[in-house]
Amino acid sequence: MSSFTTQNAPERKRTEDAELLYEAMQRISVEQRAILQMKEVEGLGYEAISILLEIPVGTVGSRLSKARREVRATMIELGWEEWTMKPIADCDWFKDLFLGFIENEIAEAL
């Protein structure tokens, strides 16, 4: 990708990570993307998500954990260097990219 040649190493790594995250997000289920959006982007707590989805709080936790594991495993499968991994919730770029992903999904549905 030619845009990488003009970026410094940290910016290039961030762009590559974002591309891998985008691909991984496309590979998980709609339900997993939704629960990740509620928690990681919208900042809802487990109890609020539990009420919205009408599921037990413990189920919210297990579904979030499974979604995060699947995203992480897919990113590694796609070539993400595991040693650079940070918790998804600690990555601002995850939230930005995820919002863009959801906006694209909505736009395509309309």
Coordinates of N, CA, C and O in Angstrom, one line a residue:
M1 N 0.8 -1.2 0.0 CA 0.0 0.0 0.0 C 0.9 1.2 0.0 O 1.7 1.4 0.9
S2 N 0.7 2.1 -0.9 CA 1.6 3.2 -1.1 C 1.4 4.2 0.0 O 2.4 4.9 0.3
S3 N 0.3 4.3 0.7 CA 0.1 5.3 1.7 C 1.0 5.0 2.9 O 1.4 5.9 3.7
F4 N 1.4 3.7 3.1 CA 2.3 3.3 4.2 C 3.7 3.9 4.0 O 4.4 4.2 5.0
T5 N 4.1 4.2 2.8 CA 5.5 4.6 2.6 C 5.7 6.0 3.1 O 6.8 6.4 3.5
T6 N 4.7 6.8 3.2 CA 4.8 8.2 3.7 C 4.6 8.3 5.2 O 4.8 9.4 5.8
Q7 N 4.2 7.2 5.8 CA 3.9 7.2 7.3 C 5.1 6.8 8.1 O 5.9 6.0 7.6
N8 N 5.3 7.3 9.3 CA 6.3 6.8 10.1 C 5.9 5.4 10.7 O 4.7 5.0 10.5
A9 N 6.8 4.7 11.3 CA 6.5 3.3 11.7 C 5.3 3.2 12.7 O 4.4 2.4 12.4
P10 N 5.1 4.1 13.7 CA 4.0 3.9 14.6 C 2.6 4.2 13.8 O 1.7 3.5 14.0
E11 N 2.6 5.2 12.9 CA 1.4 5.4 12.2 C 1.1 4.3 11.2 O 0.0 3.9 11.1
R12 N 2.1 3.7 10.6 CA 2.0 2.6 9.7 C 1.4 1.4 10.5 O 0.5 0.7 10.0
K13 N 2.0 1.1 11.6 CA 1.5 0.0 12.5 C 0.0 0.2 12.8 O -0.7 -0.8 12.8
R14 N -0.3 1.4 13.2 CA -1.7 1.7 13.6 C -2.6 1.5 12.4 O -3.7 0.9 12.6
T15 N -2.2 1.9 11.3 CA -3.1 1.7 10.1 C -3.2 0.3 9.7 O -4.3 -0.2 9.4
E16 N -2.1 -0.5 9.8 CA -2.2 -1.9 9.6 C -3.1 -2.6 10.6 O -3.9 -3.5 10.2
D17 N -2.9 -2.3 11.9 CA -3.8 -2.8 12.9 C -5.3 -2.5 12.6 O -6.1 -3.4 12.8
A18 N -5.5 -1.3 12.2 CA -6.9 -0.9 11.9 C -7.5 -1.7 10.8 O -8.6 -2.1 10.8
E19 N -6.7 -2.0 9.8 CA -7.2 -2.7 8.6 C -7.4 -4.2 9.0 O -8.4 -4.8 8.6
L20 N -6.6 -4.7 9.9 CA -6.8 -6.1 10.4 C -8.1 -6.1 11.3 O -8.8 -7.1 11.2
L21 N -8.2 -5.1 12.1 CA -9.4 -5.1 13.0 C -10.7 -5.0 12.1 O -11.7 -5.7 12.3
Y22 N -10.7 -4.2 11.1 CA -11.8 -4.1 10.2 C -12.2 -5.4 9.6 O -13.3 -5.8 9.5
E23 N -11.2 -6.1 9.1 CA -11.4 -7.4 8.5 C -11.9 -8.4 9.5 O -12.9 -9.2 9.2
A24 N -11.4 -8.4 10.7 CA -11.8 -9.3 11.8 C -13.3 -9.0 12.1 O -14.1 -9.9 12.4
M25 N -13.6 -7.7 12.2 CA -15.0 -7.4 12.6 C -16.0 -7.9 11.5 O -17.1 -8.2 11.9
Q26 N -15.6 -7.9 10.3 CA -16.5 -8.4 9.2 C -16.7 -9.9 9.3 O -17.7 -10.4 8.8
R27 N -15.8 -10.6 10.0 CA -15.9 -12.0 10.1 C -16.7 -12.5 11.3 O -17.0 -13.7 11.4
I28 N -17.0 -11.7 12.3 CA -17.8 -12.1 13.4 C -19.2 -11.9 13.1 O -19.6 -11.2 12.2
S29 N -20.1 -12.5 14.0 CA -21.5 -12.4 13.7 C -22.0 -11.0 14.0 O -21.4 -10.2 14.7
V30 N -23.2 -10.7 13.5 CA -23.9 -9.4 13.7 C -24.1 -9.2 15.2 O -23.9 -8.1 15.8
E31 N -24.5 -10.3 15.9 CA -24.8 -10.2 17.3 C -23.5 -9.8 18.1 O -23.6 -9.1 19.0
Q32 N -22.4 -10.4 17.7 CA -21.1 -10.1 18.4 C -20.7 -8.6 18.1 O -20.3 -8.0 19.0
R33 N -20.9 -8.2 16.9 CA -20.6 -6.8 16.6 C -21.5 -5.8 17.4 O -21.0 -4.8 17.9
A34 N -22.7 -6.2 17.5 CA -23.7 -5.4 18.3 C -23.3 -5.3 19.8 O -23.3 -4.2 20.3
I35 N -22.9 -6.4 20.4 CA -22.6 -6.3 21.8 C -21.3 -5.6 22.0 O -21.1 -4.9 23.0
L36 N -20.3 -5.8 21.1 CA -19.1 -5.0 21.2 C -19.4 -3.5 21.0 O -18.8 -2.7 21.7
Q37 N -20.3 -3.2 20.1 CA -20.6 -1.7 20.0 C -21.2 -1.2 21.2 O -20.8 -0.1 21.7
M38 N -22.1 -1.9 21.8 CA -22.8 -1.4 23.0 C -21.8 -1.1 24.2 O -21.8 -0.1 24.9
K39 N -20.8 -2.1 24.3 CA -19.9 -2.0 25.4 C -18.7 -1.0 25.1 O -18.4 -0.1 25.8
E40 N -18.0 -1.3 24.0 CA -16.8 -0.6 23.7 C -17.0 0.8 23.0 O -16.2 1.7 23.3
V41 N -18.0 1.0 22.3 CA -18.2 2.3 21.6 C -19.2 3.1 22.4 O -18.9 4.3 22.7
E42 N -20.3 2.6 22.7 CA -21.4 3.4 23.4 C -21.1 3.5 24.9 O -21.7 4.3 25.6
G43 N -20.2 2.6 25.4 CA -19.8 2.7 26.8 C -20.8 2.2 27.8 O -20.8 2.5 29.0
L44 N -21.8 1.3 27.3 CA -22.8 0.8 28.2 C -22.2 -0.2 29.2 O -21.3 -0.9 28.8
G45 N -22.8 -0.3 30.4 CA -22.3 -1.3 31.3 C -23.1 -2.6 31.1 O -24.0 -2.7 30.3
Y46 N -22.6 -3.6 31.8 CA -23.2 -5.0 31.6 C -24.7 -5.0 31.9 O -25.4 -5.6 31.2
E47 N -25.1 -4.3 33.0 CA -26.5 -4.3 33.4 C -27.3 -3.6 32.3 O -28.4 -4.1 32.0
A48 N -26.9 -2.5 31.7 CA -27.6 -1.8 30.7 C -27.8 -2.7 29.5 O -28.9 -2.8 28.9
I49 N -26.7 -3.4 29.1 CA -26.7 -4.3 27.9 C -27.7 -5.4 28.2 O -28.4 -5.8 27.3
S50 N -27.6 -5.9 29.4 CA -28.5 -7.0 29.9 C -30.0 -6.6 29.7 O -30.8 -7.4 29.2
I51 N -30.3 -5.4 30.1 CA -31.7 -5.0 29.9 C -32.1 -4.8 28.5 O -33.1 -5.2 28.0
L52 N -31.2 -4.2 27.7 CA -31.5 -4.0 26.3 C -31.7 -5.3 25.5 O -32.5 -5.4 24.6
L53 N -30.8 -6.2 25.8 CA -30.9 -7.5 25.1 C -31.8 -8.6 25.7 O -32.0 -9.6 25.2
E54 N -32.2 -8.2 26.9 CA -33.1 -9.1 27.7 C -32.4 -10.5 27.9 O -33.0 -11.5 27.7
I55 N -31.2 -10.4 28.4 CA -30.4 -11.5 28.8 C -29.8 -11.3 30.1 O -29.6 -10.2 30.6
P56 N -29.4 -12.4 30.8 CA -28.8 -12.2 32.2 C -27.4 -11.5 32.0 O -26.7 -11.6 31.0
V57 N -27.0 -10.8 33.1 CA -25.8 -10.0 33.1 C -24.6 -11.0 32.9 O -23.7 -10.6 32.1
G58 N -24.6 -12.2 33.4 CA -23.5 -13.1 33.2 C -23.4 -13.5 31.7 O -22.3 -13.7 31.2
T59 N -24.5 -13.6 31.0 CA -24.5 -13.9 29.6 C -23.9 -12.7 28.8 O -23.1 -13.0 27.8
V60 N -24.1 -11.5 29.2 CA -23.5 -10.4 28.6 C -22.0 -10.5 28.7 O -21.2 -10.4 27.7
G61 N -21.5 -10.8 29.9 CA -20.0 -11.0 30.1 C -19.5 -12.1 29.2 O -18.4 -12.0 28.6
S62 N -20.1 -13.3 29.2 CA -19.6 -14.4 28.4 C -19.7 -14.1 26.9 O -18.7 -14.4 26.1
R63 N -20.7 -13.4 26.4 CA -20.8 -13.0 25.0 C -19.7 -12.0 24.6 O -19.1 -12.1 23.5
L64 N -19.5 -11.0 25.5 CA -18.4 -10.1 25.2 C -17.0 -10.8 25.2 O -16.2 -10.5 24.3
S65 N -16.8 -11.6 26.1 CA -15.6 -12.3 26.1 C -15.4 -13.2 24.9 O -14.3 -13.1 24.3
K66 N -16.4 -13.9 24.5 CA -16.3 -14.7 23.2 C -16.0 -13.8 22.0 O -15.2 -14.1 21.2
A67 N -16.7 -12.7 21.9 CA -16.6 -11.8 20.8 C -15.1 -11.2 20.7 O -14.5 -11.2 19.7
R68 N -14.6 -10.8 21.9 CA -13.3 -10.3 21.9 C -12.2 -11.4 21.6 O -11.3 -11.1 20.8
R69 N -12.4 -12.6 22.1 CA -11.5 -13.7 21.7 C -11.6 -14.0 20.2 O -10.5 -14.2 19.6
E70 N -12.7 -13.9 19.6 CA -12.8 -14.2 18.2 C -12.2 -13.1 17.4 O -11.5 -13.4 16.4
V71 N -12.4 -11.8 17.8 CA -11.7 -10.7 17.1 C -10.2 -10.9 17.2 O -9.5 -10.8 16.2
R72 N -9.7 -11.1 18.4 CA -8.3 -11.3 18.6 C -7.7 -12.4 17.8 O -6.7 -12.3 17.1
A73 N -8.4 -13.6 17.9 CA -7.9 -14.8 17.1 C -7.9 -14.5 15.6 O -6.9 -14.9 14.9
T74 N -8.9 -13.9 15.1 CA -9.0 -13.6 13.7 C -7.9 -12.6 13.3 O -7.2 -12.8 12.2
M75 N -7.6 -11.6 14.1 CA -6.6 -10.6 13.8 C -5.2 -11.3 13.8 O -4.4 -11.1 12.9
I76 N -5.0 -12.2 14.7 CA -3.7 -13.0 14.7 C -3.6 -13.9 13.5 O -2.6 -13.9 12.8
E77 N -4.7 -14.5 13.1 CA -4.7 -15.3 11.9 C -4.4 -14.5 10.7 O -3.8 -15.0 9.8
L78 N -4.9 -13.3 10.7 CA -4.6 -12.4 9.6 C -3.2 -11.7 9.6 O -2.9 -11.0 8.6
G79 N -2.5 -12.0 10.6 CA -1.1 -11.5 10.6 C -0.8 -10.5 11.7 O 0.3 -10.0 11.7
W80 N -1.7 -10.2 12.6 CA -1.4 -9.3 13.7 C -0.4 -9.9 14.6 O -0.4 -11.0 15.0
E81 N 0.6 -9.0 14.9 CA 1.7 -9.4 15.8 C 1.2 -9.4 17.3 O 0.9 -8.4 17.8
E82 N 1.0 -10.6 17.8 CA 0.4 -10.7 19.2 C 1.1 -9.9 20.2 O 0.4 -9.4 21.1
W83 N 2.4 -9.7 20.1 CA 3.1 -8.9 21.1 C 2.7 -7.4 21.2 O 2.9 -6.7 22.2
T84 N 2.0 -7.0 20.1 CA 1.6 -5.6 20.1 C 0.2 -5.4 20.7 O -0.4 -4.3 20.8
M85 N -0.4 -6.5 21.1 CA -1.8 -6.6 21.5 C -2.1 -5.8 22.8 O -1.4 -5.9 23.7
K86 N -3.1 -5.0 22.7 CA -3.6 -4.3 23.9 C -5.1 -4.7 24.1 O -5.7 -5.1 23.1
P87 N -5.6 -4.6 25.2 CA -7.1 -4.8 25.4 C -7.9 -3.9 24.4 O -7.6 -2.7 24.3
I88 N -8.9 -4.5 23.8 CA -9.7 -3.7 22.8 C -10.2 -2.5 23.4 O -10.2 -1.4 22.8
A89 N -10.7 -2.5 24.6 CA -11.3 -1.4 25.3 C -10.3 -0.2 25.5 O -10.8 0.9 25.7
D90 N -9.0 -0.5 25.5 CA -8.0 0.5 25.8 C -7.6 1.2 24.5 O -6.8 2.1 24.5
C91 N -8.1 0.8 23.4 CA -7.6 1.3 22.1 C -8.7 2.3 21.5 O -9.7 1.9 21.1
D92 N -8.3 3.6 21.5 CA -9.2 4.6 20.9 C -9.5 4.3 19.5 O -10.6 4.5 19.0
W93 N -8.4 3.8 18.8 CA -8.6 3.5 17.3 C -9.6 2.4 17.1 O -10.3 2.4 16.1
F94 N -9.8 1.5 18.1 CA -10.8 0.5 18.0 C -12.2 1.1 17.9 O -13.0 0.8 17.0
K95 N -12.4 2.0 18.8 CA -13.7 2.7 18.9 C -14.0 3.5 17.6 O -15.1 3.4 17.0
D96 N -13.0 4.2 17.1 CA -13.1 5.0 15.9 C -13.4 4.1 14.7 O -14.3 4.4 13.9
L97 N -12.6 3.1 14.6 CA -12.8 2.2 13.5 C -14.1 1.4 13.5 O -14.8 1.3 12.6
F98 N -14.5 1.0 14.7 CA -15.7 0.3 14.9 C -16.9 1.2 14.6 O -17.9 0.7 13.9
L99 N -16.9 2.4 15.0 CA -18.0 3.4 14.6 C -18.1 3.5 13.1 O -19.1 3.5 12.5
G100 N -16.9 3.6 12.4 CA -16.9 3.7 11.0 C -17.5 2.4 10.3 O -18.2 2.4 9.4
F101 N -17.1 1.3 10.9 CA -17.6 0.0 10.4 C -19.2 -0.1 10.5 O -19.8 -0.4 9.6
I102 N -19.7 0.3 11.7 CA -21.1 0.3 11.9 C -21.8 1.3 11.0 O -22.9 1.0 10.4
E103 N -21.3 2.5 10.8 CA -21.8 3.5 9.9 C -21.9 2.9 8.5 O -22.9 3.1 7.8
N104 N -20.9 2.2 8.0 CA -20.9 1.6 6.7 C -22.0 0.5 6.6 O -22.6 0.4 5.6
E105 N -22.1 -0.3 7.6 CA -23.1 -1.3 7.7 C -24.5 -0.7 7.5 O -25.3 -1.2 6.8
I106 N -24.8 0.4 8.2 CA -26.1 1.0 8.2 C -26.3 1.6 6.8 O -27.4 1.5 6.2
A107 N -25.3 2.3 6.3 CA -25.4 2.9 5.0 C -25.7 1.9 3.9 O -26.6 2.1 3.0
E108 N -25.1 0.7 3.9 CA -25.3 -0.3 3.0 C -26.7 -0.9 3.1 O -27.3 -1.3 2.1
A109 N -27.2 -0.9 4.3 CA -28.6 -1.5 4.6 C -29.7 -0.6 4.0 O -30.7 -1.0 3.7
L110 N -29.4 0.7 4.0 CA -30.4 1.7 3.5 C -30.3 1.7 2.0 O -31.0 1.8 1.2

